[in-house]
Amino acid sequence: MNQQAGKRHLSFYELLRRVTTNHLRVKNNKYEDVQLRITALTAEYDGGTRTMKQFPKAIAYDFPEPVNF
């Protein structure tokens, strides 16, 4: 009986590890998307196609809403 309980206990931690890993993967992907967009916007401003006054508004607009898990 203790062996069964031990196996269930380990499977719970395995499930917890997988959920945590997936949660971090989702957050990292969203962070990467935001960073790529900021890089693209920075290139537009450095190239002179936009003014620096427009930059803060563009970045604030592109940030996604925080996701709570």
Coordinates of C-alpha atoms in Angstrom, one line a residue:
M1 CA 0.0 0.0 0.0
N2 CA 2.8 2.4 0.8
Q3 CA 4.3 1.7 -2.6
Q4 CA 1.1 2.7 -4.3
A5 CA 1.0 5.9 -2.3
G6 CA 4.6 6.6 -3.1
K7 CA 3.9 6.2 -6.9
R8 CA 0.9 8.5 -6.7
H9 CA 3.0 11.0 -4.8
L10 CA 5.7 11.0 -7.4
S11 CA 3.2 11.3 -10.2
F12 CA 1.7 14.4 -8.5
Y13 CA 5.2 16.0 -8.5
E14 CA 5.7 15.0 -12.1
L15 CA 2.4 16.7 -13.0
L16 CA 3.4 19.7 -11.0
R17 CA 6.7 19.9 -12.8
R18 CA 5.0 19.7 -16.2
V19 CA 2.5 22.4 -15.4
T20 CA 5.2 24.7 -14.1
T21 CA 7.3 24.0 -17.2
N22 CA 4.4 24.8 -19.5
H23 CA 3.6 28.0 -17.5
L24 CA 7.1 29.2 -17.9
R25 CA 7.2 28.4 -21.6
V26 CA 4.0 30.4 -22.2
K27 CA 5.4 33.4 -20.3
N28 CA 8.8 33.2 -22.1
N29 CA 7.0 33.1 -25.5
K30 CA 5.0 36.2 -24.7
Y31 CA 8.0 38.0 -23.4
E32 CA 9.9 37.1 -26.6
D33 CA 7.0 38.4 -28.8
V34 CA 7.1 41.7 -26.9
Q35 CA 10.8 42.0 -27.2
L36 CA 10.7 41.3 -31.0
R37 CA 8.0 44.0 -31.4
I38 CA 10.1 46.5 -29.4
T39 CA 13.1 45.7 -31.5
A40 CA 11.1 46.3 -34.7
L41 CA 9.7 49.6 -33.4
T42 CA 13.2 50.7 -32.4
A43 CA 14.4 50.1 -35.9
E44 CA 11.6 52.2 -37.3
Y45 CA 12.5 55.1 -35.0
D46 CA 16.3 54.8 -35.6
G47 CA 15.6 54.7 -39.4
G48 CA 13.9 58.1 -39.1
T49 CA 10.4 56.9 -40.3
R50 CA 8.9 57.9 -36.9
T51 CA 9.6 60.5 -34.3
M52 CA 10.7 59.7 -30.8
K53 CA 7.6 61.3 -29.4
Q54 CA 5.6 58.5 -30.9
F55 CA 7.8 55.8 -29.4
P56 CA 6.3 55.6 -25.8
K57 CA 2.8 55.5 -27.2
A58 CA 3.6 52.7 -29.6
I59 CA 5.3 50.6 -26.9
A60 CA 2.5 51.1 -24.4
Y61 CA 0.0 50.1 -27.0
D62 CA 1.8 46.9 -27.9
F63 CA 2.2 45.5 -24.4
P64 CA -0.2 42.6 -23.8
E65 CA -2.4 42.5 -20.7
P66 CA -0.8 40.5 -17.9
V67 CA -1.9 36.9 -17.8
N68 CA -2.6 35.3 -14.4
F69 CA -2.3 31.5 -14.1

